[in-house]
């Protein structure tokens, strides 16, 4: 029962995020983000650039990702067959860590949710 409730809440959050992203795309909403000056020729700058790609440079700021796709079987000599369709989302959060020997670093925590649909039943 608890697992079913957890999955239902997780699916609701996922679908809500998907709908919000689709509305933002249709409405032509454009978000401008200023990039900090990063010198990727230094170890600290390269690490900060990597952190920026993965999440945010601000400690504790959540970054959400969403993707979807199809998974096919591939057997030599046979036509590719659709196994399932999936939608997935991920939230990431980073925190700065300063080490006395190694210097600047960060810790990343992430959670991911993936739902798949059986093509025969057309249900998630």
CSV table of N, CA and C in Angstrom, one decimal:
chain,number,residue,atom,x,y,z
A,1,UNK,N,0.8,-1.2,0.0
A,1,UNK,CA,0.0,0.0,0.0
A,1,UNK,C,0.9,1.3,0.0
A,2,UNK,N,1.9,1.3,0.9
A,2,UNK,CA,2.8,2.4,0.9
A,2,UNK,C,3.5,2.6,-0.4
A,3,UNK,N,4.0,1.5,-1.0
A,3,UNK,CA,4.7,1.6,-2.3
A,3,UNK,C,3.8,2.2,-3.4
A,4,UNK,N,2.5,1.7,-3.4
A,4,UNK,CA,1.6,2.2,-4.4
A,4,UNK,C,1.3,3.7,-4.2
A,5,UNK,N,1.2,4.2,-3.0
A,5,UNK,CA,1.0,5.6,-2.7
A,5,UNK,C,2.3,6.4,-3.1
A,6,UNK,N,3.4,5.9,-2.8
A,6,UNK,CA,4.7,6.5,-3.2
A,6,UNK,C,4.8,6.6,-4.7
A,7,UNK,N,4.5,5.5,-5.4
A,7,UNK,CA,4.6,5.6,-6.9
A,7,UNK,C,3.6,6.5,-7.5
A,8,UNK,N,2.4,6.6,-6.9
A,8,UNK,CA,1.3,7.5,-7.4
A,8,UNK,C,1.8,9.0,-7.2
A,9,UNK,N,2.3,9.3,-6.0
A,9,UNK,CA,2.8,10.6,-5.8
A,9,UNK,C,4.0,11.0,-6.7
A,10,UNK,N,4.9,10.0,-6.9
A,10,UNK,CA,6.0,10.2,-7.8
A,10,UNK,C,5.6,10.5,-9.2
A,11,UNK,N,4.6,9.7,-9.7
A,11,UNK,CA,4.1,9.9,-11.1
A,11,UNK,C,3.4,11.2,-11.2
A,12,UNK,N,2.7,11.6,-10.2
A,12,UNK,CA,2.0,12.9,-10.2
A,12,UNK,C,3.0,14.1,-10.3
A,13,UNK,N,4.0,14.0,-9.6
A,13,UNK,CA,5.1,15.0,-9.6
A,13,UNK,C,5.7,15.1,-11.0
A,14,UNK,N,6.0,13.9,-11.5
A,14,UNK,CA,6.6,13.8,-12.8
A,14,UNK,C,5.7,14.4,-13.9
A,15,UNK,N,4.5,14.0,-13.9
A,15,UNK,CA,3.6,14.5,-15.0
A,15,UNK,C,3.3,16.0,-14.8
A,16,UNK,N,3.3,16.5,-13.6
A,16,UNK,CA,3.1,17.9,-13.4
A,16,UNK,C,4.3,18.7,-14.0
A,17,UNK,N,5.5,18.2,-13.8
A,17,UNK,CA,6.7,18.8,-14.3
A,17,UNK,C,6.7,18.8,-15.8
A,18,UNK,N,6.3,17.6,-16.4
A,18,UNK,CA,6.2,17.5,-17.9
A,18,UNK,C,5.3,18.5,-18.4
A,19,UNK,N,4.1,18.7,-17.8
A,19,UNK,CA,3.1,19.6,-18.3
A,19,UNK,C,3.6,21.0,-18.2
A,20,UNK,N,4.3,21.4,-17.1
A,20,UNK,CA,4.8,22.7,-17.0
A,20,UNK,C,5.9,23.0,-18.0
A,21,UNK,N,6.7,22.0,-18.3
A,21,UNK,CA,7.7,22.2,-19.4
A,21,UNK,C,7.1,22.4,-20.7
A,22,UNK,N,6.1,21.6,-21.1
A,22,UNK,CA,5.4,21.8,-22.4
A,22,UNK,C,4.7,23.1,-22.5
A,23,UNK,N,4.1,23.6,-21.4
A,23,UNK,CA,3.5,24.9,-21.5
A,23,UNK,C,4.5,26.0,-21.7
A,24,UNK,N,5.7,25.9,-21.0
A,24,UNK,CA,6.7,26.9,-21.1
A,24,UNK,C,7.2,26.9,-22.6
A,25,UNK,N,7.3,25.7,-23.2
A,25,UNK,CA,7.8,25.7,-24.6
A,25,UNK,C,6.8,26.3,-25.5
A,26,UNK,N,5.5,26.0,-25.3
A,26,UNK,CA,4.5,26.6,-26.2
A,26,UNK,C,4.3,28.1,-26.0
A,27,UNK,N,4.5,28.6,-24.8
A,27,UNK,CA,4.3,30.0,-24.5
A,27,UNK,C,5.5,30.8,-24.9
A,28,UNK,N,6.6,30.2,-25.4
A,28,UNK,CA,7.7,31.0,-25.8
A,28,UNK,C,8.5,31.6,-24.6
A,29,UNK,N,8.4,31.0,-23.4
A,29,UNK,CA,9.0,31.6,-22.3
A,29,UNK,C,10.5,31.4,-22.4
A,30,UNK,N,11.3,32.4,-22.3
A,30,UNK,CA,12.7,32.4,-22.4
A,30,UNK,C,13.4,32.8,-21.1
A,31,UNK,N,14.2,32.0,-20.5
A,31,UNK,CA,14.9,32.3,-19.3
A,31,UNK,C,16.4,32.7,-19.6
A,32,UNK,N,16.8,33.8,-19.2
A,32,UNK,CA,18.2,34.2,-19.5
A,32,UNK,C,19.0,34.0,-18.2
A,33,UNK,N,20.1,33.3,-18.4
A,33,UNK,CA,20.9,32.9,-17.3
A,33,UNK,C,22.3,33.5,-17.5
A,34,UNK,N,22.8,34.3,-16.6
A,34,UNK,CA,24.1,34.9,-16.8
A,34,UNK,C,25.2,33.8,-16.4
A,35,UNK,N,26.2,33.7,-17.2
A,35,UNK,CA,27.3,32.7,-16.9
A,35,UNK,C,28.4,33.5,-16.1
A,36,UNK,N,28.8,32.8,-15.0
A,36,UNK,CA,30.0,33.4,-14.3
A,36,UNK,C,31.2,33.3,-15.1
A,37,UNK,N,32.2,34.1,-14.8
A,37,UNK,CA,33.5,34.0,-15.5
A,37,UNK,C,34.2,32.8,-14.9
A,38,UNK,N,34.5,31.8,-15.8
A,38,UNK,CA,35.2,30.6,-15.3
A,38,UNK,C,36.4,30.4,-16.2
A,39,UNK,N,37.6,30.3,-15.6
A,39,UNK,CA,38.8,30.0,-16.3
A,39,UNK,C,39.0,28.5,-16.3
A,40,UNK,N,38.7,27.8,-17.4
A,40,UNK,CA,38.8,26.4,-17.4
A,40,UNK,C,40.2,25.9,-17.5
A,41,UNK,N,41.1,26.8,-17.6
A,41,UNK,CA,42.6,26.4,-17.6
A,41,UNK,C,43.1,26.2,-16.2
A,42,UNK,N,42.4,26.5,-15.2
A,42,UNK,CA,42.8,26.2,-13.8
A,42,UNK,C,42.0,25.0,-13.3
A,43,UNK,N,42.6,24.3,-12.4
A,43,UNK,CA,41.8,23.1,-11.8
A,43,UNK,C,40.5,23.6,-11.2
A,44,UNK,N,40.5,24.6,-10.4
A,44,UNK,CA,39.3,25.1,-9.7
A,44,UNK,C,38.2,25.5,-10.7
A,45,UNK,N,38.7,26.3,-11.8
A,45,UNK,CA,37.7,26.7,-12.8
A,45,UNK,C,37.1,25.6,-13.6
A,46,UNK,N,38.0,24.6,-13.9
A,46,UNK,CA,37.5,23.4,-14.6
A,46,UNK,C,36.4,22.6,-13.8
A,47,UNK,N,36.7,22.5,-12.5
A,47,UNK,CA,35.8,21.8,-11.6
A,47,UNK,C,34.5,22.6,-11.5
A,48,UNK,N,34.6,23.9,-11.4
A,48,UNK,CA,33.3,24.8,-11.3
A,48,UNK,C,32.5,24.6,-12.6
A,49,UNK,N,33.2,24.6,-13.8
A,49,UNK,CA,32.5,24.4,-15.0
A,49,UNK,C,31.8,23.1,-15.1
A,50,UNK,N,32.4,22.0,-14.6
A,50,UNK,CA,31.8,20.7,-14.5
A,50,UNK,C,30.6,20.8,-13.6
A,51,UNK,N,30.7,21.4,-12.5
A,51,UNK,CA,29.6,21.6,-11.5
A,51,UNK,C,28.5,22.3,-12.2
A,52,UNK,N,28.7,23.3,-12.9
A,52,UNK,CA,27.7,24.1,-13.6
A,52,UNK,C,27.0,23.3,-14.6
A,53,UNK,N,27.7,22.4,-15.3
A,53,UNK,CA,27.0,21.5,-16.3
A,53,UNK,C,26.1,20.5,-15.6
A,54,UNK,N,26.5,20.0,-14.5
A,54,UNK,CA,25.8,19.0,-13.7
A,54,UNK,C,24.6,19.6,-12.9
A,55,UNK,N,24.8,20.7,-12.3
A,55,UNK,CA,23.7,21.3,-11.5
A,55,UNK,C,23.9,22.8,-11.4
A,56,UNK,N,24.0,23.4,-10.2
A,56,UNK,CA,24.1,24.8,-10.0
A,56,UNK,C,25.3,25.2,-9.2
A,57,UNK,N,25.9,26.3,-9.4
A,57,UNK,CA,27.0,26.8,-8.6
A,57,UNK,C,26.5,27.3,-7.2
A,58,UNK,N,25.2,27.5,-7.1
A,58,UNK,CA,24.7,27.9,-5.8
A,58,UNK,C,24.4,26.7,-4.9
A,59,UNK,N,24.9,26.8,-3.7
A,59,UNK,CA,24.7,25.7,-2.8
A,59,UNK,C,23.2,25.5,-2.5
A,60,UNK,N,22.7,24.3,-2.5
A,60,UNK,CA,21.4,24.0,-2.1
A,60,UNK,C,20.3,24.3,-3.2
A,61,UNK,N,20.7,24.7,-4.4
A,61,UNK,CA,19.7,25.0,-5.4
A,61,UNK,C,19.4,23.7,-6.2
A,62,UNK,N,18.1,23.3,-6.3
A,62,UNK,CA,17.7,22.2,-7.0
A,62,UNK,C,17.7,22.4,-8.5
A,63,UNK,N,18.2,21.5,-9.3
A,63,UNK,CA,18.1,21.5,-10.8
A,63,UNK,C,17.4,20.3,-11.2
A,64,UNK,N,16.3,20.5,-12.0
A,64,UNK,CA,15.5,19.4,-12.5
A,64,UNK,C,15.8,19.1,-14.0
A,65,UNK,N,15.8,17.8,-14.3
A,65,UNK,CA,16.1,17.3,-15.7
A,65,UNK,C,14.9,16.4,-16.0
A,66,UNK,N,14.6,16.3,-17.3
A,66,UNK,CA,13.5,15.5,-17.8
A,66,UNK,C,13.9,14.9,-19.2
A,67,UNK,N,13.6,13.7,-19.4
A,67,UNK,CA,13.9,13.1,-20.7
A,67,UNK,C,12.9,11.9,-21.0
A,68,UNK,N,12.8,11.6,-22.2
A,68,UNK,CA,11.9,10.5,-22.6
A,68,UNK,C,12.5,9.8,-23.8
A,69,UNK,N,12.1,8.6,-24.1
A,69,UNK,CA,12.6,7.8,-25.2
A,69,UNK,C,12.0,6.5,-25.4
A,70,UNK,N,12.5,5.7,-26.4
A,70,UNK,CA,12.0,4.4,-26.7
A,70,UNK,C,13.2,3.4,-26.6
A,71,UNK,N,13.0,2.2,-26.1
A,71,UNK,CA,14.0,1.2,-26.1
A,71,UNK,C,13.6,0.1,-27.0
A,72,UNK,N,14.5,-0.3,-27.9
A,72,UNK,CA,14.3,-1.3,-28.9
A,72,UNK,C,15.2,-2.5,-28.7
A,73,UNK,N,14.7,-3.7,-29.2
A,73,UNK,CA,15.6,-4.8,-29.2
A,73,UNK,C,16.3,-4.9,-30.6
A,74,UNK,N,17.5,-5.4,-30.6
A,74,UNK,CA,18.3,-5.5,-31.8
A,74,UNK,C,18.8,-6.9,-31.9
A,75,UNK,N,18.3,-7.7,-32.9
A,75,UNK,CA,18.8,-9.0,-33.1
A,75,UNK,C,19.2,-9.1,-34.6
A,76,UNK,N,20.5,-9.5,-34.8
A,76,UNK,CA,20.9,-9.6,-36.2
A,76,UNK,C,20.0,-10.4,-37.1
A,77,UNK,N,19.6,-9.9,-38.2
A,77,UNK,CA,18.7,-10.6,-39.2
A,77,UNK,C,17.3,-10.3,-38.9
A,78,UNK,N,16.9,-9.7,-37.8
A,78,UNK,CA,15.5,-9.4,-37.5
A,78,UNK,C,15.2,-7.9,-37.5
A,79,UNK,N,14.0,-7.6,-37.7
A,79,UNK,CA,13.5,-6.2,-37.6
A,79,UNK,C,13.6,-5.7,-36.2
A,80,UNK,N,14.0,-4.5,-35.9
A,80,UNK,CA,14.1,-3.9,-34.5
A,80,UNK,C,12.7,-3.9,-34.0
A,81,UNK,N,12.6,-4.3,-32.7
A,81,UNK,CA,11.2,-4.4,-32.0
A,81,UNK,C,11.2,-3.5,-30.8
A,82,UNK,N,10.1,-2.7,-30.7
A,82,UNK,CA,9.9,-1.8,-29.6
A,82,UNK,C,9.7,-2.6,-28.3
A,83,UNK,N,10.5,-2.4,-27.3
A,83,UNK,CA,10.3,-3.1,-26.0
A,83,UNK,C,9.5,-2.3,-25.1
A,84,UNK,N,9.8,-1.0,-24.9
A,84,UNK,CA,9.0,-0.1,-24.1
A,84,UNK,C,9.4,1.3,-24.3
A,85,UNK,N,8.5,2.2,-23.9
A,85,UNK,CA,8.7,3.7,-23.9
A,85,UNK,C,8.9,4.1,-22.5
A,86,UNK,N,9.7,5.1,-22.3
A,86,UNK,CA,9.9,5.6,-20.9
A,86,UNK,C,9.9,7.1,-20.8
A,87,UNK,N,9.6,7.6,-19.6
A,87,UNK,CA,9.8,9.0,-19.3
A,87,UNK,C,10.6,9.0,-17.9
A,88,UNK,N,11.4,9.9,-17.8
A,88,UNK,CA,12.3,10.0,-16.6
A,88,UNK,C,12.5,11.4,-16.1
A,89,UNK,N,12.8,11.6,-14.9
A,89,UNK,CA,13.1,12.9,-14.4
A,89,UNK,C,14.2,12.7,-13.3
A,90,UNK,N,14.9,13.8,-13.0
A,90,UNK,CA,16.0,13.7,-12.1
A,90,UNK,C,16.1,15.1,-11.4
A,91,UNK,N,16.4,15.1,-10.1
A,91,UNK,CA,16.7,16.3,-9.4
A,91,UNK,C,18.1,16.2,-8.8
A,92,UNK,N,18.9,17.3,-8.9
A,92,UNK,CA,20.2,17.3,-8.4
A,92,UNK,C,20.4,18.5,-7.5
A,93,UNK,N,21.3,18.3,-6.5
A,93,UNK,CA,21.6,19.4,-5.6
A,93,UNK,C,23.1,19.3,-5.3
A,94,UNK,N,23.8,20.4,-5.2
A,94,UNK,CA,25.3,20.4,-4.9
A,94,UNK,C,25.6,21.3,-3.7
A,95,UNK,N,26.7,21.0,-3.1
A,95,UNK,CA,27.2,21.8,-2.0
A,95,UNK,C,28.7,21.9,-2.1
A,96,UNK,N,29.2,23.1,-1.8
A,96,UNK,CA,30.6,23.3,-1.9
A,96,UNK,C,31.4,22.6,-0.7
A,97,UNK,N,32.5,22.0,-1.1
A,97,UNK,CA,33.4,21.4,-0.1
A,97,UNK,C,34.8,21.9,-0.3
A,98,UNK,N,35.3,22.5,0.8
A,98,UNK,CA,36.7,23.0,0.7
A,98,UNK,C,37.6,22.1,1.6
A,99,UNK,N,38.6,21.4,0.9
A,99,UNK,CA,39.5,20.5,1.6
A,99,UNK,C,40.8,21.3,1.8
A,100,UNK,N,41.4,21.0,3.0
A,100,UNK,CA,42.7,21.7,3.3
A,100,UNK,C,43.8,21.3,2.4
A,101,UNK,N,43.8,20.1,1.8
A,101,UNK,CA,44.9,19.7,0.9
A,101,UNK,C,44.5,19.8,-0.5
A,102,UNK,N,43.3,19.4,-0.9
A,102,UNK,CA,42.9,19.4,-2.3
A,102,UNK,C,42.3,20.7,-2.8
A,103,UNK,N,41.8,21.5,-1.9
A,103,UNK,CA,41.2,22.8,-2.2
A,103,UNK,C,39.7,22.7,-2.5
A,104,UNK,N,39.2,23.4,-3.6
A,104,UNK,CA,37.8,23.5,-3.9
A,104,UNK,C,37.3,22.1,-4.4
A,105,UNK,N,36.1,21.8,-4.0
A,105,UNK,CA,35.4,20.6,-4.5
A,105,UNK,C,33.9,20.8,-4.2
A,106,UNK,N,33.1,19.8,-4.6
A,106,UNK,CA,31.7,19.9,-4.4
A,106,UNK,C,31.1,18.5,-4.2
A,107,UNK,N,30.0,18.4,-3.4
A,107,UNK,CA,29.3,17.1,-3.2
A,107,UNK,C,28.0,17.2,-4.0
A,108,UNK,N,27.6,16.2,-4.7
A,108,UNK,CA,26.4,16.2,-5.4
A,108,UNK,C,25.5,15.0,-4.9
A,109,UNK,N,24.2,15.4,-4.7
A,109,UNK,CA,23.2,14.4,-4.3
A,109,UNK,C,22.1,14.4,-5.4
A,110,UNK,N,21.7,13.3,-5.9
A,110,UNK,CA,20.8,13.2,-7.0
A,110,UNK,C,19.7,12.1,-6.7
A,111,UNK,N,18.5,12.3,-7.2
A,111,UNK,CA,17.4,11.3,-7.1
A,111,UNK,C,16.8,11.2,-8.5
A,112,UNK,N,16.5,10.0,-8.9
A,112,UNK,CA,16.0,9.8,-10.3
A,112,UNK,C,14.7,8.9,-10.2
A,113,UNK,N,13.8,9.2,-11.2
A,113,UNK,CA,12.6,8.5,-11.3
A,113,UNK,C,12.3,8.1,-12.7
A,114,UNK,N,12.1,6.8,-13.0
A,114,UNK,CA,11.9,6.4,-14.4
A,114,UNK,C,10.6,5.6,-14.4
A,115,UNK,N,9.8,5.9,-15.4
A,115,UNK,CA,8.5,5.2,-15.6
A,115,UNK,C,8.5,4.6,-17.0
A,116,UNK,N,8.1,3.4,-17.2
A,116,UNK,CA,8.1,2.8,-18.5
A,116,UNK,C,6.7,2.4,-18.9
A,117,UNK,N,6.4,2.4,-20.2
A,117,UNK,CA,5.1,2.0,-20.7
A,117,UNK,C,5.2,0.7,-21.5
A,118,UNK,N,4.4,-0.3,-21.2
A,118,UNK,CA,4.4,-1.5,-22.1
A,118,UNK,C,3.6,-1.1,-23.4
A,119,UNK,N,4.3,-1.3,-24.5
A,119,UNK,CA,3.6,-1.0,-25.8
A,119,UNK,C,2.4,-1.8,-26.1
A,120,UNK,N,2.3,-3.0,-25.5
A,120,UNK,CA,1.1,-3.8,-25.8
A,120,UNK,C,-0.1,-3.4,-25.0
A,121,UNK,N,0.1,-2.8,-23.8
A,121,UNK,CA,-1.0,-2.4,-23.0
A,121,UNK,C,-1.3,-0.9,-23.0
A,122,UNK,N,-0.3,-0.1,-23.5
A,122,UNK,CA,-0.4,1.4,-23.6
A,122,UNK,C,-0.7,2.0,-22.2
A,123,UNK,N,0.0,1.5,-21.2
A,123,UNK,CA,-0.2,2.0,-19.9
A,123,UNK,C,1.2,2.1,-19.2
A,124,UNK,N,1.3,3.1,-18.4
A,124,UNK,CA,2.6,3.2,-17.6
A,124,UNK,C,2.5,2.3,-16.4
